[in-house]
Amino acid sequence: MSIETAVLVRRNAWTLPNGDETLAAYAAAVRAMRERDADNPTSWAYQAAMHGTSAEPPEPLWNGCQHGSWFFLPWHRMYVYFFERIVRAAVQETGGPADWALPFWDYGAGGVQATLPLAFRDSPGGDNPLFVAERDPRVNSGRGAIPLSAGSPAAALERPLFIGRTQFGGDVTRVGQFWRSPGVLEQTPHNILHGLVGGDDGLMSNPLTAALDPIFWLHHANIDRIWFDWAGEPPHADPSDSRWTDQTFSFFDEAGQQVQLTGAEIGDISGQLGYTYESAPTSGAPTSRPEAVTMSTPNPPDPEQAEMVGASEQPTELAGAPADVTVPIDRATVESLAGGGNAPEALSERHVYLNLEDIEGERNPGTAYGIYVNLPEGASAAQAASHHVGNLSFFGIEQLREPRGDEQAHGLRYTVDISDLARELAAQGSWNEDALHVTFRPIEPVDPEAPEEEQHAVPESLSEHSPVQVGRVSVFYG
């Protein structure tokens, strides 16, 4: 298979120079691809179905996406790469530039960049190929921005390892469309962005329809950019395990021919795939990459080897309002782990994991939830941010309703490493040795002109949505 030799630059959709035709060329290509026969692998419908579809009977390479898995990032990099080549060919057919490259949406930069790019909103004539009505109306109108707590990749970028349920790229799984071991990047901002853009029953909220929305591809270019950014910071490294490097995935190129790539063939995006990302926003807007964070333990233990010290006694229902759950901690177990010592002594040498298990619901409601540990009553937005340990979203929940193998038996599952907060609270003398208090607060699009502190805030309640149940909240010491 020939790899293009020219290194093309994927640029920020919000900071393209005046008069740039990148997005106009994309719109023309989308229109042309939609006009192709649905059984043409280079058509819009066929390319979207390769990610996911409920259409029957399935065509070759449909429903190939990898989620909740260490294959999430490599599969989507390959998918977007070949899609970009198909679009570039369509751009040239419609009179556009031969060096066209897919832009990215850097919603993690905050401010206006956290709103839907203008080219994807409704046009006065109502004939914009990049606009779809099936999005959250606040996002579609530009009145709703992605909040920083949902759009920032900071938590993912600070993870030291690629492999692991609480690490950057996800845990080891077999090849399969949906598993239950996502990495931190897949959880935030990937999954949560899908729900916030799609809203209640929109295209982006469901993996089987998400790629029909033209913004899907700019979202995934941004996820790929974050991976590129993470991998470029030593000592970060992609997996060297042959099960990852040798795994082959198949796609279609711009000629409609089946092609394959392996994990070993995509790590060097400029040398192997012929594209790169612009190094900084051209408008001087803040970058989404935070300052480097030094982890307290460079090689944290595997959560699977940790010991449970407490679990909630009843399921927790999330239906649009804040919810709280108290997790009783078995002090005797903690003391045994500390060799007879107290909780601070146990925490000083161990990692603490918060596990959300058996997450089930009929569908993704489009609402996500911030997860807070030991949140003080009446906390300000700034105080709440220091107790925020992660986000809970429900992208793909429909596909995990039915068991599909031992690993698929109980819906979604998320694991969050809360060690740093636990140690901080223990050092302050405010760690409760008998219980952990977990708060879920709904996340929705925010006013794009709101001060930065308010963009970290989450609302006290939303209108009711289709309920989702968290079967058990548990705490593990590793």
XYZ file of C-alpha atoms in Angstrom:
478
model
C 0.000 0.000 0.000
C 1.420 3.410 -0.913
C 1.646 6.031 1.800
C 1.419 9.678 0.771
C 4.783 11.417 0.900
C 3.758 15.042 1.480
C 3.289 15.903 5.151
C -0.064 17.685 5.413
C -1.017 19.833 8.391
C -4.269 19.426 10.290
C -5.218 22.848 11.657
C -7.489 24.277 14.332
C -10.956 24.881 12.842
C -11.429 27.975 14.989
C -8.159 29.695 14.068
C -8.112 29.209 10.308
C -7.123 32.502 8.608
C -9.750 34.716 7.008
C -10.624 33.503 3.547
C -9.377 29.971 4.166
C -11.411 27.447 2.182
C -10.739 24.328 4.296
C -14.247 24.055 5.752
C -15.993 25.161 2.559
C -14.112 22.429 0.702
C -15.138 19.939 3.393
C -18.792 20.955 2.952
C -18.607 20.447 -0.808
C -16.994 17.035 -0.336
C -19.620 15.972 2.205
C -22.349 16.916 -0.269
C -20.663 14.913 -3.011
C -20.158 11.863 -0.783
C -23.822 11.936 0.262
C -24.826 11.739 -3.383
C -22.903 8.499 -3.938
C -24.666 5.142 -3.851
C -24.950 3.797 -0.301
C -23.102 0.605 -1.259
C -20.091 2.625 -2.441
C -17.399 2.346 0.279
C -16.412 5.990 -0.344
C -19.951 7.285 0.231
C -20.907 9.230 3.344
C -23.372 6.573 4.500
C -20.923 3.702 4.045
C -18.076 5.456 5.840
C -20.360 6.246 8.802
C -21.582 2.635 8.924
C -17.996 1.433 9.286
C -18.054 3.046 12.725
C -21.502 1.776 13.580
C -24.961 1.180 12.194
C -28.140 -0.733 12.931
C -28.821 -1.285 9.219
C -29.240 -4.848 8.005
C -27.796 -6.856 6.378
C -24.282 -5.633 7.190
C -21.864 -4.753 4.402
C -18.112 -5.501 4.564
C -16.277 -3.698 7.407
C -19.390 -2.210 8.965
C -19.547 -1.890 12.791
C -15.794 -2.052 13.164
C -15.226 0.652 15.802
C -13.268 -0.244 18.937
C -14.452 1.229 22.242
C -13.615 0.564 25.883
C -10.349 -0.968 24.743
C -6.638 -0.345 24.168
C -7.532 -0.519 20.471
C -9.748 2.583 20.722
C -7.005 5.031 19.725
C -5.260 3.055 16.948
C -8.509 1.991 15.247
C -9.849 5.547 15.192
C -6.515 6.956 13.968
C -6.638 4.562 10.998
C -10.338 5.244 10.403
C -9.925 9.028 10.331
C -6.770 8.743 8.203
C -8.479 6.808 5.407
C -11.613 8.965 5.681
C -9.402 12.034 5.236
C -7.945 10.521 2.065
C -11.448 9.838 0.723
C -12.544 13.396 1.504
C -9.362 14.847 -0.044
C -10.134 13.028 -3.285
C -13.697 14.410 -3.196
C -12.333 17.883 -2.466
C -10.190 17.701 -5.591
C -13.126 16.410 -7.654
C -15.149 19.449 -6.561
C -12.379 21.907 -7.427
C -10.676 22.141 -4.027
C -6.991 22.014 -3.065
C -4.897 18.872 -3.440
C -3.294 19.463 -0.034
C -6.589 19.516 1.887
C -6.315 18.129 5.433
C -8.995 17.520 8.044
C -9.121 20.289 10.678
C -9.685 19.621 14.387
C -12.058 21.136 16.958
C -10.088 22.089 20.082
C -13.013 22.449 22.491
C -10.550 22.051 25.393
C -9.101 25.514 24.679
C -12.176 27.117 26.297
C -13.881 30.358 25.354
C -15.302 30.632 21.856
C -13.299 27.577 20.760
C -15.460 25.482 23.074
C -18.494 26.319 20.928
C -19.449 24.552 17.715
C -17.442 26.034 14.815
C -19.514 28.471 12.765
C -19.354 26.392 9.595
C -21.376 23.620 11.293
C -24.312 25.796 12.313
C -27.508 26.375 10.357
C -27.227 28.612 7.316
C -29.804 31.263 6.283
C -30.756 29.214 3.246
C -30.954 26.001 5.232
C -28.652 24.163 2.823
C -25.456 23.607 4.784
C -24.007 20.066 4.379
C -22.151 20.426 7.709
C -25.300 21.207 9.701
C -27.489 18.493 11.205
C -30.516 19.242 13.348
C -29.935 16.172 15.519
C -27.664 17.917 18.058
C -28.255 19.626 21.373
C -29.961 22.869 20.257
C -27.772 24.965 22.560
C -24.636 23.575 20.939
C -26.079 23.954 17.449
C -26.921 27.619 18.028
C -23.582 28.506 19.601
C -25.257 29.442 22.894
C -23.855 26.355 24.605
C -20.123 25.763 25.007
C -18.402 22.591 26.154
C -17.463 23.249 29.816
C -13.795 23.028 30.698
C -14.438 20.178 33.120
C -15.702 18.134 30.163
C -13.553 19.354 27.273
C -10.113 19.577 28.845
C -7.748 16.642 28.226
C -5.651 17.565 31.281
C -6.484 14.441 33.293
C -5.602 12.194 30.360
C -2.388 14.018 29.498
C -1.026 13.584 33.001
C -1.367 9.800 32.989
C 2.088 8.203 32.824
C 1.207 4.966 31.005
C -0.758 4.004 27.887
C -2.105 0.661 29.117
C -4.544 0.422 32.021
C -8.119 1.230 33.033
C -6.925 4.370 34.839
C -4.225 5.156 32.260
C -4.182 7.091 29.007
C -5.136 4.549 26.364
C -7.238 1.810 27.969
C -6.738 -1.719 29.203
C -5.829 -4.868 27.276
C -8.821 -6.436 25.503
C -9.564 -8.584 22.511
C -10.759 -7.024 19.268
C -14.435 -6.113 19.595
C -16.760 -3.200 19.025
C -17.558 -2.536 22.700
C -15.668 -3.511 25.842
C -15.561 -2.149 29.373
C -11.957 -1.023 29.864
C -11.638 2.530 28.491
C -8.639 4.743 29.132
C -8.877 8.216 30.608
C -8.766 9.942 27.206
C -11.672 7.849 25.959
C -13.707 8.821 28.998
C -12.830 12.537 28.972
C -13.083 14.303 26.652
C -14.064 11.680 24.043
C -17.186 10.071 25.474
C -18.503 13.130 27.236
C -18.157 15.302 24.116
C -20.274 12.844 22.143
C -23.144 13.174 24.610
C -22.956 16.944 25.059
C -23.018 17.556 21.305
C -25.650 14.942 20.533
C -27.847 15.759 23.515
C -30.968 13.720 24.011
C -31.210 11.249 21.103
C -28.923 13.151 18.698
C -26.602 11.531 16.169
C -23.415 12.005 18.197
C -24.914 10.426 21.320
C -25.059 6.935 19.833
C -22.064 5.049 18.351
C -24.352 3.596 15.688
C -25.161 7.053 14.257
C -22.317 9.296 15.477
C -20.229 9.294 12.289
C -23.183 10.618 10.266
C -22.582 14.021 11.900
C -19.814 15.945 10.068
C -18.482 17.290 13.393
C -17.656 13.705 14.431
C -14.552 13.772 12.257
C -13.194 17.040 13.688
C -13.823 15.673 17.178
C -11.807 12.560 16.401
C -9.041 14.571 14.758
C -8.784 16.384 18.088
C -8.676 13.113 20.054
C -5.929 11.918 17.711
C -4.077 15.232 18.247
C -4.210 14.766 22.021
C -2.708 11.286 21.598
C 0.026 12.778 19.379
C 0.666 15.407 22.064
C 0.810 12.830 24.891
C 3.116 10.474 22.992
C 5.502 13.343 22.264
C 6.173 13.966 25.964
C 8.920 11.626 27.283
C 8.811 9.146 28.870
C 5.342 8.432 27.464
C 5.289 5.527 25.034
C 2.773 3.612 22.965
C 2.427 -0.129 23.631
C 5.230 -2.439 22.459
C 3.147 -5.560 23.104
C 2.854 -7.539 19.861
C -0.870 -8.042 20.496
C -1.194 -4.277 19.935
C 1.577 -3.568 17.424
C 0.726 -6.507 15.158
C -3.050 -6.140 15.265
C -4.396 -5.471 11.771
C -7.513 -3.445 10.987
C -9.094 -3.078 7.548
C -10.587 0.012 5.866
C -11.260 1.398 2.381
C -9.067 3.913 0.591
C -10.088 6.681 -1.818
C -10.289 4.171 -4.685
C -12.735 2.015 -2.733
C -10.156 -0.731 -2.261
C -9.691 -2.598 1.014
C -6.472 -1.685 2.806
C -4.947 -2.626 6.150
C -2.723 -1.089 8.806
C -1.261 -2.373 12.054
C -0.502 -0.611 15.310
C 3.200 -0.616 14.429
C 2.480 1.335 11.228
C 0.766 4.382 12.726
C 2.861 5.628 15.670
C 4.855 8.116 13.562
C 2.056 10.103 11.948
C 4.274 12.322 9.805
C 6.710 9.632 8.696
C 4.241 6.785 8.244
C 0.919 8.501 7.466
C 1.960 11.837 5.984
C 0.188 14.281 8.294
C 0.887 16.284 11.435
C -0.781 18.945 13.601
C -0.065 22.635 13.807
C 2.042 23.299 16.876
C -0.010 26.078 18.465
C -3.278 27.991 17.913
C -2.571 30.794 15.474
C -4.858 33.272 17.271
C -2.951 33.252 20.552
C -5.825 31.417 22.280
C -4.806 29.183 25.184
C -3.666 25.691 24.321
C -5.572 22.754 25.744
C -2.356 21.167 27.018
C -1.793 21.845 30.740
C 1.530 22.231 32.433
C 3.264 18.908 33.003
C 2.137 17.115 36.143
C 4.492 14.992 38.205
C 2.709 11.861 39.322
C 3.307 10.665 42.875
C 3.815 7.103 41.615
C 5.185 6.774 38.055
C 4.037 3.147 37.722
C 0.784 2.763 39.654
C -0.476 -0.733 40.463
C -3.067 -2.519 38.378
C -6.585 -1.822 39.749
C -7.395 -5.485 39.131
C -4.857 -6.391 41.830
C -6.249 -3.912 44.363
C -8.314 -4.927 47.402
C -11.836 -3.670 47.963
C -12.230 -1.808 51.254
C -15.826 -0.643 50.848
C -18.876 -0.595 48.592
C -22.245 1.161 48.429
C -25.215 -0.855 49.595
C -27.848 0.345 47.102
C -27.849 1.325 43.409
C -27.703 5.040 42.588
C -30.137 6.441 40.026
C -29.144 9.396 37.861
C -32.043 11.159 36.146
C -31.051 14.815 35.830
C -30.562 15.898 39.438
C -27.489 15.714 41.673
C -27.093 12.432 43.528
C -25.024 11.409 46.533
C -23.858 8.046 47.770
C -21.952 7.123 50.907
C -19.505 4.266 50.639
C -18.783 2.681 54.055
C -15.116 1.724 54.461
C -14.084 -1.346 56.412
C -11.527 0.067 58.856
C -10.244 -3.396 59.781
C -9.351 -4.092 56.144
C -7.602 -0.732 55.829
C -5.631 -1.310 59.010
C -4.582 -4.753 57.853
C -3.293 -3.242 54.617
C -1.343 -0.707 56.679
C 0.164 -3.438 58.834
C -1.907 -2.395 61.818
C -1.517 1.326 61.171
C -4.161 3.949 60.381
C -5.622 5.204 57.108
C -2.981 7.908 56.398
C -0.272 5.269 56.751
C -2.151 2.983 54.364
C -2.630 5.809 51.865
C 0.998 6.887 51.914
C 2.102 3.673 50.232
C -0.943 2.753 48.167
C -3.238 3.922 45.394
C -6.936 4.491 45.940
C -9.420 3.660 43.192
C -13.065 4.592 42.887
C -14.945 1.980 40.893
C -18.353 2.592 39.271
C -19.856 -0.729 38.243
C -22.951 -2.158 36.552
C -23.920 1.149 34.897
C -27.102 0.408 32.978
C -29.755 2.351 31.093
C -32.006 2.108 28.072
C -30.078 4.783 26.171
C -27.564 7.580 26.450
C -29.514 10.596 27.767
C -26.864 13.030 26.487
C -26.285 14.277 30.021
C -22.998 13.496 31.729
C -22.047 13.802 35.400
C -19.046 15.185 37.200
C -17.776 12.881 39.951
C -16.751 14.525 43.226
C -15.226 12.931 46.305
C -15.905 14.334 49.800
C -17.325 17.539 48.318
C -17.904 20.105 51.097
C -21.449 21.342 51.475
C -21.951 24.684 49.757
C -18.593 24.479 47.957
C -17.825 27.201 45.420
C -16.960 26.296 41.835
C -13.254 26.653 42.649
C -13.557 24.451 45.736
C -15.590 21.889 43.832
C -12.904 21.718 41.132
C -10.372 20.500 43.716
C -12.700 17.604 44.634
C -13.549 16.734 41.007
C -11.989 13.360 40.167
C -13.519 12.597 36.769
C -16.654 12.434 34.647
C -19.272 9.794 34.030
C -20.787 9.621 30.553
C -22.942 7.003 28.891
C -21.710 6.813 25.303
C -22.271 3.245 24.107
C -24.575 2.235 26.947
C -27.162 0.925 24.474
C -24.661 -1.562 23.078
C -23.871 -2.991 26.522
C -27.414 -3.751 27.611
C -27.113 -7.320 26.375
C -24.218 -9.494 27.635
C -21.757 -10.415 24.895
C -19.122 -12.521 26.584
C -17.834 -12.676 30.149
C -16.348 -9.166 30.015
C -19.643 -7.700 28.830
C -21.900 -9.077 31.529
C -22.815 -5.968 33.505
C -23.028 -2.780 31.451
C -20.547 0.074 31.601
C -17.785 0.292 34.176
C -15.424 3.150 35.040
C -12.434 3.200 37.360
C -10.962 6.480 38.626
C -7.618 6.863 40.389
C -8.323 9.207 43.334
C -4.982 8.674 45.099
C -3.744 12.267 44.974
C -6.952 13.673 46.475
C -7.054 10.920 49.104
C -3.488 11.667 50.201
C -4.169 15.394 50.275
C -7.245 14.958 52.447
C -5.395 12.521 54.720
C -2.539 15.004 55.156
C -5.086 17.680 56.109
C -6.694 15.355 58.623
C -9.990 15.453 56.719
C -9.985 11.917 55.326
C -12.850 9.959 56.875
C -11.547 6.506 57.784
C -15.064 5.100 57.976
C -16.759 6.349 54.794
C -16.243 8.004 51.419
C -18.825 10.470 50.147
C -19.336 10.521 46.354
C -21.391 13.186 44.590
C -22.658 13.099 41.004
C -23.535 16.490 39.525
C -24.950 16.872 36.000
C -22.946 18.571 33.264
C -24.523 20.589 30.472
C -23.335 23.116 27.864
C -22.487 26.508 29.389
C -22.707 30.155 28.363
C -19.611 30.683 26.182
C -19.181 34.214 27.536
C -19.238 33.122 31.178
C -16.077 33.672 33.267
C -13.673 30.728 33.366
C -14.611 29.846 36.954
C -18.265 29.525 35.957
C -17.278 27.215 33.099
C -15.852 24.863 35.731
C -19.197 24.898 37.522
C -22.008 22.426 36.916
C -25.716 23.075 37.386
C -27.589 21.990 40.468
C -30.176 20.198 38.362
C -31.429 19.641 34.847
C -34.751 18.602 33.431
C -35.391 14.919 33.943
C -33.916 12.470 31.484
C -34.097 8.765 30.821
C -32.737 7.227 34.044
C -29.359 5.556 34.292
C -28.430 3.381 37.243
C -25.012 2.930 38.835
C -25.265 -0.505 40.378
C -22.392 -0.156 42.843
C -19.802 2.429 43.892
C -16.779 0.805 45.503
C -13.380 1.806 46.869
C -10.172 -0.194 46.335
C -6.720 0.148 47.835
C -3.907 -0.994 45.549
